[in-house]
């Protein structure tokens, strides 16, 4: 066996590079072995609200994967501990306890309905676990341990009602689901309608299992409004849009809604039934900014069968990213230090644009968008930059009362 | 004036959809004494059969009027053979078993199609009376209710199958001594009831939101109507559906939808208190 000089050089080069690489392999092994930062996730992936929760879980996972790919936080990787709460409030309470006491997570992102949030928020207050609620809701939560990244009525309904009134006329008829969300949203609709010189002819609430809207449709016709404001919720209430169209009312009185589209309505209703419905949210899948496009692409690539990616998913992504910015800025995972860092006016550029945390309310200042359904897709008409959570700000000041933990019912 | 015509159409719509929704249950519960808590899921299966075949390109009318009842009828047949036939005469057991069955059906449909909504557009269009609008589909539903009533009446009253079925339900032992096979009669009656329910689901598919859990919205009202109607399938169901359908629609029109529901359930309580045997136990004795 003869050694040529060339071969010797080649082999020694390989050997050297392997030797140099070994510590790197060890090091990355060490990163994984080092105790990870844990992110709790409580979202419904099954049951009636599962369609809303599923894209939220995808968005949370995407944010965590991106942070890990960039080297984690504070040199530690992130680990998600996820529980499917199955649209069941009791499971929310159980899993919240488990996340706080047994899993000892560093932060929790989760909760979809207001009922679920109010079920788990006290648990995280008590066990001092930082909590992010990433859903649009009726506003008013005032709690230093909680950050609400979704939109509130002052950010969306305030834009929706006047622009719909400008298009059609000043007399509105409100139809809403008969539970806390519908009741409170109807109040906001009334307020913004009156603020803009309009008039509410009637407000009708519907139990969630109402399926026949015949008499309501007649009643609306008798009242002759210029505009319908809808906060109907769920599968049974979708029947309203079908029966409304079947009666030939679709082209006569326009509809503006605060809920339409959250469970995929534009793609499940026929174009004739949904065209022209106006909605306002903090995010639409159809936004054409590069950040939004790449966000949607990444989720659809990982989950081709993902339901519509609404504000719920984008706020979850932005919520996780804002929290990560807070941890980076604090240089620690300690809860109070992270809260203080988050309160320092943190900003993150997300799929919906610039999102910044408002110190006195722990809500976000973010963009709002007005859109109209066209050919089974939302077409974005208007962008309102830096919409403020003015409703919550009118009742909540965590700078003055840092120990507050209430949800205020805002008097209108 | 026109508003009263429209209101009358709403009442007609309320009655005919309630009648269609309850007819299958009247056969299965009223006639066979099987408490079928999966009734709502039979409606849901009919709606899914319609939507899925219509979205696959089948003509909407064929999907509604043929595929939906056929499919649910076959499902009903299988369920009768595998589950229900062991439960005749055991009211409470049949209730538990069909409740489990309803959860199972919801689970299967959710697994296959997810819990996103499905849908087909409403065929036919709207028409106007004065300055008011209504839809032709309302009239079509009323027509279908009348047709179904005629068919069920014809089958039960004039065919050998109807005679044998009624006899078997009244006294299976006597029917058996006369050479009838009660097991087979039960099987086909259950399948018939399921098919009628599937048809109702198909007919309602274009005007409702379709999700795996949609059945829950119908099952309580269906039982209320069938119990309120009493033993006679046709006259009982029709009279109870007329009462509850019009009370609901008129109540919702003059008050709010919330009170509309409350008024219906209050009416049901009062009715059962005054007529424990249902409307047909008192007024249409001996009718079909």
PDB file of N, CA and C in Angstrom, chain B residues 100-153:
ATOM      1  N   UNK B 100     -76.026   7.178  21.740  1.00  0.00           N
ATOM      2  CA  UNK B 100     -74.656   6.806  21.383  1.00  0.00           C
ATOM      3  C   UNK B 100     -74.483   6.826  19.876  1.00  0.00           C
ATOM      4  N   UNK B 101     -75.502   6.298  19.182  1.00  0.00           N
ATOM      5  CA  UNK B 101     -75.450   6.268  17.725  1.00  0.00           C
ATOM      6  C   UNK B 101     -75.299   7.674  17.155  1.00  0.00           C
ATOM      7  N   UNK B 102     -76.022   8.641  17.742  1.00  0.00           N
ATOM      8  CA  UNK B 102     -75.952  10.005  17.203  1.00  0.00           C
ATOM      9  C   UNK B 102     -74.539  10.563  17.382  1.00  0.00           C
ATOM     10  N   UNK B 103     -73.916  10.295  18.535  1.00  0.00           N
ATOM     11  CA  UNK B 103     -72.534  10.769  18.740  1.00  0.00           C
ATOM     12  C   UNK B 103     -71.591  10.101  17.746  1.00  0.00           C
ATOM     13  N   UNK B 104     -71.838   8.814  17.511  1.00  0.00           N
ATOM     14  CA  UNK B 104     -70.982   8.081  16.572  1.00  0.00           C
ATOM     15  C   UNK B 104     -71.084   8.671  15.173  1.00  0.00           C
ATOM     16  N   UNK B 105     -72.336   8.942  14.729  1.00  0.00           N
ATOM     17  CA  UNK B 105     -72.515   9.483  13.375  1.00  0.00           C
ATOM     18  C   UNK B 105     -71.843  10.853  13.263  1.00  0.00           C
ATOM     19  N   UNK B 106     -72.017  11.709  14.291  1.00  0.00           N
ATOM     20  CA  UNK B 106     -71.369  13.029  14.267  1.00  0.00           C
ATOM     21  C   UNK B 106     -69.858  12.855  14.157  1.00  0.00           C
ATOM     22  N   UNK B 107     -69.321  11.911  14.956  1.00  0.00           N
ATOM     23  CA  UNK B 107     -67.877  11.668  14.938  1.00  0.00           C
ATOM     24  C   UNK B 107     -67.390  11.221  13.575  1.00  0.00           C
ATOM     25  N   UNK B 108     -68.137  10.294  12.953  1.00  0.00           N
ATOM     26  CA  UNK B 108     -67.710   9.774  11.644  1.00  0.00           C
ATOM     27  C   UNK B 108     -67.711  10.906  10.614  1.00  0.00           C
ATOM     28  N   UNK B 109     -68.808  11.682  10.573  1.00  0.00           N
ATOM     29  CA  UNK B 109     -68.903  12.744   9.570  1.00  0.00           C
ATOM     30  C   UNK B 109     -67.820  13.801   9.803  1.00  0.00           C
ATOM     31  N   UNK B 110     -67.549  14.136  11.084  1.00  0.00           N
ATOM     32  CA  UNK B 110     -66.501  15.117  11.368  1.00  0.00           C
ATOM     33  C   UNK B 110     -65.148  14.598  10.902  1.00  0.00           C
ATOM     34  N   UNK B 111     -64.904  13.301  11.139  1.00  0.00           N
ATOM     35  CA  UNK B 111     -63.618  12.734  10.736  1.00  0.00           C
ATOM     36  C   UNK B 111     -63.454  12.794   9.224  1.00  0.00           C
ATOM     37  N   UNK B 112     -64.526  12.497   8.506  1.00  0.00           N
ATOM     38  CA  UNK B 112     -64.400  12.457   7.045  1.00  0.00           C
ATOM     39  C   UNK B 112     -64.385  13.868   6.446  1.00  0.00           C
ATOM     40  N   UNK B 113     -65.358  14.707   6.855  1.00  0.00           N
ATOM     41  CA  UNK B 113     -65.517  15.988   6.162  1.00  0.00           C
ATOM     42  C   UNK B 113     -65.068  17.182   6.988  1.00  0.00           C
ATOM     43  N   UNK B 114     -64.605  16.951   8.210  1.00  0.00           N
ATOM     44  CA  UNK B 114     -64.188  18.061   9.057  1.00  0.00           C
ATOM     45  C   UNK B 114     -65.394  18.809   9.566  1.00  0.00           C
ATOM     46  N   UNK B 115     -65.164  19.788  10.464  1.00  0.00           N
ATOM     47  CA  UNK B 115     -66.348  20.506  10.940  1.00  0.00           C
ATOM     48  C   UNK B 115     -66.539  21.847  10.255  1.00  0.00           C
ATOM     49  N   UNK B 116     -65.932  21.996   9.092  1.00  0.00           N
ATOM     50  CA  UNK B 116     -66.233  23.196   8.321  1.00  0.00           C
ATOM     51  C   UNK B 116     -67.623  23.065   7.738  1.00  0.00           C
ATOM     52  N   UNK B 117     -68.189  24.200   7.426  1.00  0.00           N
ATOM     53  CA  UNK B 117     -69.533  24.182   6.876  1.00  0.00           C
ATOM     54  C   UNK B 117     -69.529  23.757   5.427  1.00  0.00           C
ATOM     55  N   UNK B 118     -70.635  23.171   5.052  1.00  0.00           N
ATOM     56  CA  UNK B 118     -70.822  22.793   3.658  1.00  0.00           C
ATOM     57  C   UNK B 118     -72.054  23.528   3.157  1.00  0.00           C
ATOM     58  N   UNK B 119     -72.288  23.486   1.868  1.00  0.00           N
ATOM     59  CA  UNK B 119     -73.530  24.115   1.437  1.00  0.00           C
ATOM     60  C   UNK B 119     -73.796  24.007  -0.043  1.00  0.00           C
ATOM     61  N   UNK B 120     -75.058  24.140  -0.399  1.00  0.00           N
ATOM     62  CA  UNK B 120     -75.480  24.299  -1.791  1.00  0.00           C
ATOM     63  C   UNK B 120     -76.366  25.538  -1.839  1.00  0.00           C
ATOM     64  N   UNK B 121     -76.330  26.268  -2.936  1.00  0.00           N
ATOM     65  CA  UNK B 121     -77.207  27.431  -3.036  1.00  0.00           C
ATOM     66  C   UNK B 121     -78.667  27.010  -3.146  1.00  0.00           C
ATOM     67  N   UNK B 122     -79.563  27.895  -2.775  1.00  0.00           N
ATOM     68  CA  UNK B 122     -80.985  27.606  -2.857  1.00  0.00           C
ATOM     69  C   UNK B 122     -81.436  27.692  -4.305  1.00  0.00           C
ATOM     70  N   UNK B 123     -82.088  26.638  -4.813  1.00  0.00           N
ATOM     71  CA  UNK B 123     -82.604  26.740  -6.184  1.00  0.00           C
ATOM     72  C   UNK B 123     -83.867  27.601  -6.205  1.00  0.00           C
ATOM     73  N   UNK B 124     -84.413  27.817  -7.356  1.00  0.00           N
ATOM     74  CA  UNK B 124     -85.577  28.693  -7.552  1.00  0.00           C
ATOM     75  C   UNK B 124     -85.190  30.100  -7.111  1.00  0.00           C
ATOM     76  N   UNK B 125     -86.074  31.024  -7.197  1.00  0.00           N
ATOM     77  CA  UNK B 125     -85.668  32.385  -6.843  1.00  0.00           C
ATOM     78  C   UNK B 125     -86.661  33.016  -5.909  1.00  0.00           C
ATOM     79  N   UNK B 126     -86.706  34.334  -5.910  1.00  0.00           N
ATOM     80  CA  UNK B 126     -87.667  35.025  -5.067  1.00  0.00           C
ATOM     81  C   UNK B 126     -88.764  35.622  -5.926  1.00  0.00           C
ATOM     82  N   UNK B 127     -89.855  36.017  -5.307  1.00  0.00           N
ATOM     83  CA  UNK B 127     -90.909  36.737  -6.012  1.00  0.00           C
ATOM     84  C   UNK B 127     -91.392  37.843  -5.104  1.00  0.00           C
ATOM     85  N   UNK B 128     -92.069  38.817  -5.646  1.00  0.00           N
ATOM     86  CA  UNK B 128     -92.501  39.898  -4.765  1.00  0.00           C
ATOM     87  C   UNK B 128     -94.019  40.025  -4.734  1.00  0.00           C
ATOM     88  N   UNK B 129     -94.503  40.386  -3.562  1.00  0.00           N
ATOM     89  CA  UNK B 129     -95.918  40.694  -3.380  1.00  0.00           C
ATOM     90  C   UNK B 129     -95.933  42.116  -2.850  1.00  0.00           C
ATOM     91  N   UNK B 130     -96.455  43.045  -3.610  1.00  0.00           N
ATOM     92  CA  UNK B 130     -96.362  44.445  -3.206  1.00  0.00           C
ATOM     93  C   UNK B 130     -94.899  44.818  -3.093  1.00  0.00           C
ATOM     94  N   UNK B 131     -94.523  45.385  -1.964  1.00  0.00           N
ATOM     95  CA  UNK B 131     -93.123  45.756  -1.811  1.00  0.00           C
ATOM     96  C   UNK B 131     -92.360  44.688  -1.035  1.00  0.00           C
ATOM     97  N   UNK B 132     -92.987  43.532  -0.826  1.00  0.00           N
ATOM     98  CA  UNK B 132     -92.343  42.487  -0.042  1.00  0.00           C
ATOM     99  C   UNK B 132     -91.840  41.353  -0.911  1.00  0.00           C
ATOM    100  N   UNK B 133     -90.816  40.667  -0.370  1.00  0.00           N
ATOM    101  CA  UNK B 133     -90.187  39.575  -1.092  1.00  0.00           C
ATOM    102  C   UNK B 133     -90.383  38.267  -0.363  1.00  0.00           C
ATOM    103  N   UNK B 134     -90.558  37.202  -1.112  1.00  0.00           N
ATOM    104  CA  UNK B 134     -90.517  35.879  -0.505  1.00  0.00           C
ATOM    105  C   UNK B 134     -89.870  34.940  -1.504  1.00  0.00           C
ATOM    106  N   UNK B 135     -89.629  33.687  -1.104  1.00  0.00           N
ATOM    107  CA  UNK B 135     -88.954  32.810  -2.060  1.00  0.00           C
ATOM    108  C   UNK B 135     -89.873  31.697  -2.526  1.00  0.00           C
ATOM    109  N   UNK B 136     -89.668  31.271  -3.765  1.00  0.00           N
ATOM    110  CA  UNK B 136     -90.430  30.155  -4.313  1.00  0.00           C
ATOM    111  C   UNK B 136     -90.148  28.876  -3.554  1.00  0.00           C
ATOM    112  N   UNK B 137     -88.972  28.826  -2.948  1.00  0.00           N
ATOM    113  CA  UNK B 137     -88.604  27.603  -2.241  1.00  0.00           C
ATOM    114  C   UNK B 137     -89.572  27.322  -1.090  1.00  0.00           C
ATOM    115  N   UNK B 138     -90.095  28.407  -0.487  1.00  0.00           N
ATOM    116  CA  UNK B 138     -91.105  28.256   0.567  1.00  0.00           C
ATOM    117  C   UNK B 138     -92.307  27.481   0.043  1.00  0.00           C
ATOM    118  N   UNK B 139     -92.761  27.886  -1.147  1.00  0.00           N
ATOM    119  CA  UNK B 139     -93.914  27.210  -1.747  1.00  0.00           C
ATOM    120  C   UNK B 139     -93.569  25.768  -2.092  1.00  0.00           C
ATOM    121  N   UNK B 140     -92.331  25.570  -2.566  1.00  0.00           N
ATOM    122  CA  UNK B 140     -91.908  24.221  -2.928  1.00  0.00           C
ATOM    123  C   UNK B 140     -91.925  23.318  -1.696  1.00  0.00           C
ATOM    124  N   UNK B 141     -91.452  23.846  -0.546  1.00  0.00           N
ATOM    125  CA  UNK B 141     -91.451  23.049   0.685  1.00  0.00           C
ATOM    126  C   UNK B 141     -92.880  22.670   1.070  1.00  0.00           C
ATOM    127  N   UNK B 142     -93.803  23.623   0.927  1.00  0.00           N
ATOM    128  CA  UNK B 142     -95.197  23.339   1.257  1.00  0.00           C
ATOM    129  C   UNK B 142     -95.746  22.260   0.326  1.00  0.00           C
ATOM    130  N   UNK B 143     -95.396  22.367  -0.952  1.00  0.00           N
ATOM    131  CA  UNK B 143     -95.829  21.369  -1.923  1.00  0.00           C
ATOM    132  C   UNK B 143     -95.283  19.992  -1.549  1.00  0.00           C
ATOM    133  N   UNK B 144     -94.002  19.950  -1.202  1.00  0.00           N
ATOM    134  CA  UNK B 144     -93.386  18.677  -0.839  1.00  0.00           C
ATOM    135  C   UNK B 144     -94.044  18.081   0.398  1.00  0.00           C
ATOM    136  N   UNK B 145     -94.390  18.956   1.369  1.00  0.00           N
ATOM    137  CA  UNK B 145     -95.063  18.459   2.570  1.00  0.00           C
ATOM    138  C   UNK B 145     -96.392  17.804   2.182  1.00  0.00           C
ATOM    139  N   UNK B 146     -97.122  18.448   1.278  1.00  0.00           N
ATOM    140  CA  UNK B 146     -98.408  17.894   0.835  1.00  0.00           C
ATOM    141  C   UNK B 146     -98.205  16.572   0.100  1.00  0.00           C
ATOM    142  N   UNK B 147     -97.192  16.536  -0.762  1.00  0.00           N
ATOM    143  CA  UNK B 147     -96.935  15.316  -1.533  1.00  0.00           C
ATOM    144  C   UNK B 147     -96.564  14.166  -0.593  1.00  0.00           C
ATOM    145  N   UNK B 148     -95.692  14.451   0.377  1.00  0.00           N
ATOM    146  CA  UNK B 148     -95.272  13.412   1.306  1.00  0.00           C
ATOM    147  C   UNK B 148     -96.460  12.889   2.101  1.00  0.00           C
ATOM    148  N   UNK B 149     -97.342  13.831   2.470  1.00  0.00           N
ATOM    149  CA  UNK B 149     -98.516  13.432   3.231  1.00  0.00           C
ATOM    150  C   UNK B 149     -99.375  12.479   2.398  1.00  0.00           C
ATOM    151  N   UNK B 150     -99.548  12.843   1.142  1.00  0.00           N
ATOM    152  CA  UNK B 150    -100.360  12.005   0.256  1.00  0.00           C
ATOM    153  C   UNK B 150     -99.713  10.632   0.079  1.00  0.00           C
ATOM    154  N   UNK B 151     -98.386  10.612  -0.109  1.00  0.00           N
ATOM    155  CA  UNK B 151     -97.708   9.334  -0.333  1.00  0.00           C
ATOM    156  C   UNK B 151     -97.829   8.437   0.904  1.00  0.00           C
ATOM    157  N   UNK B 152     -97.520   9.022   2.075  1.00  0.00           N
ATOM    158  CA  UNK B 152     -97.577   8.204   3.294  1.00  0.00           C
ATOM    159  C   UNK B 152     -99.017   7.718   3.531  1.00  0.00           C
ATOM    160  N   UNK B 153     -99.967   8.609   3.299  1.00  0.00           N
ATOM    161  CA  UNK B 153    -101.370   8.212   3.465  1.00  0.00           C
ATOM    162  C   UNK B 153    -101.712   7.069   2.522  1.00  0.00           C
TER     163      UNK B 153
END
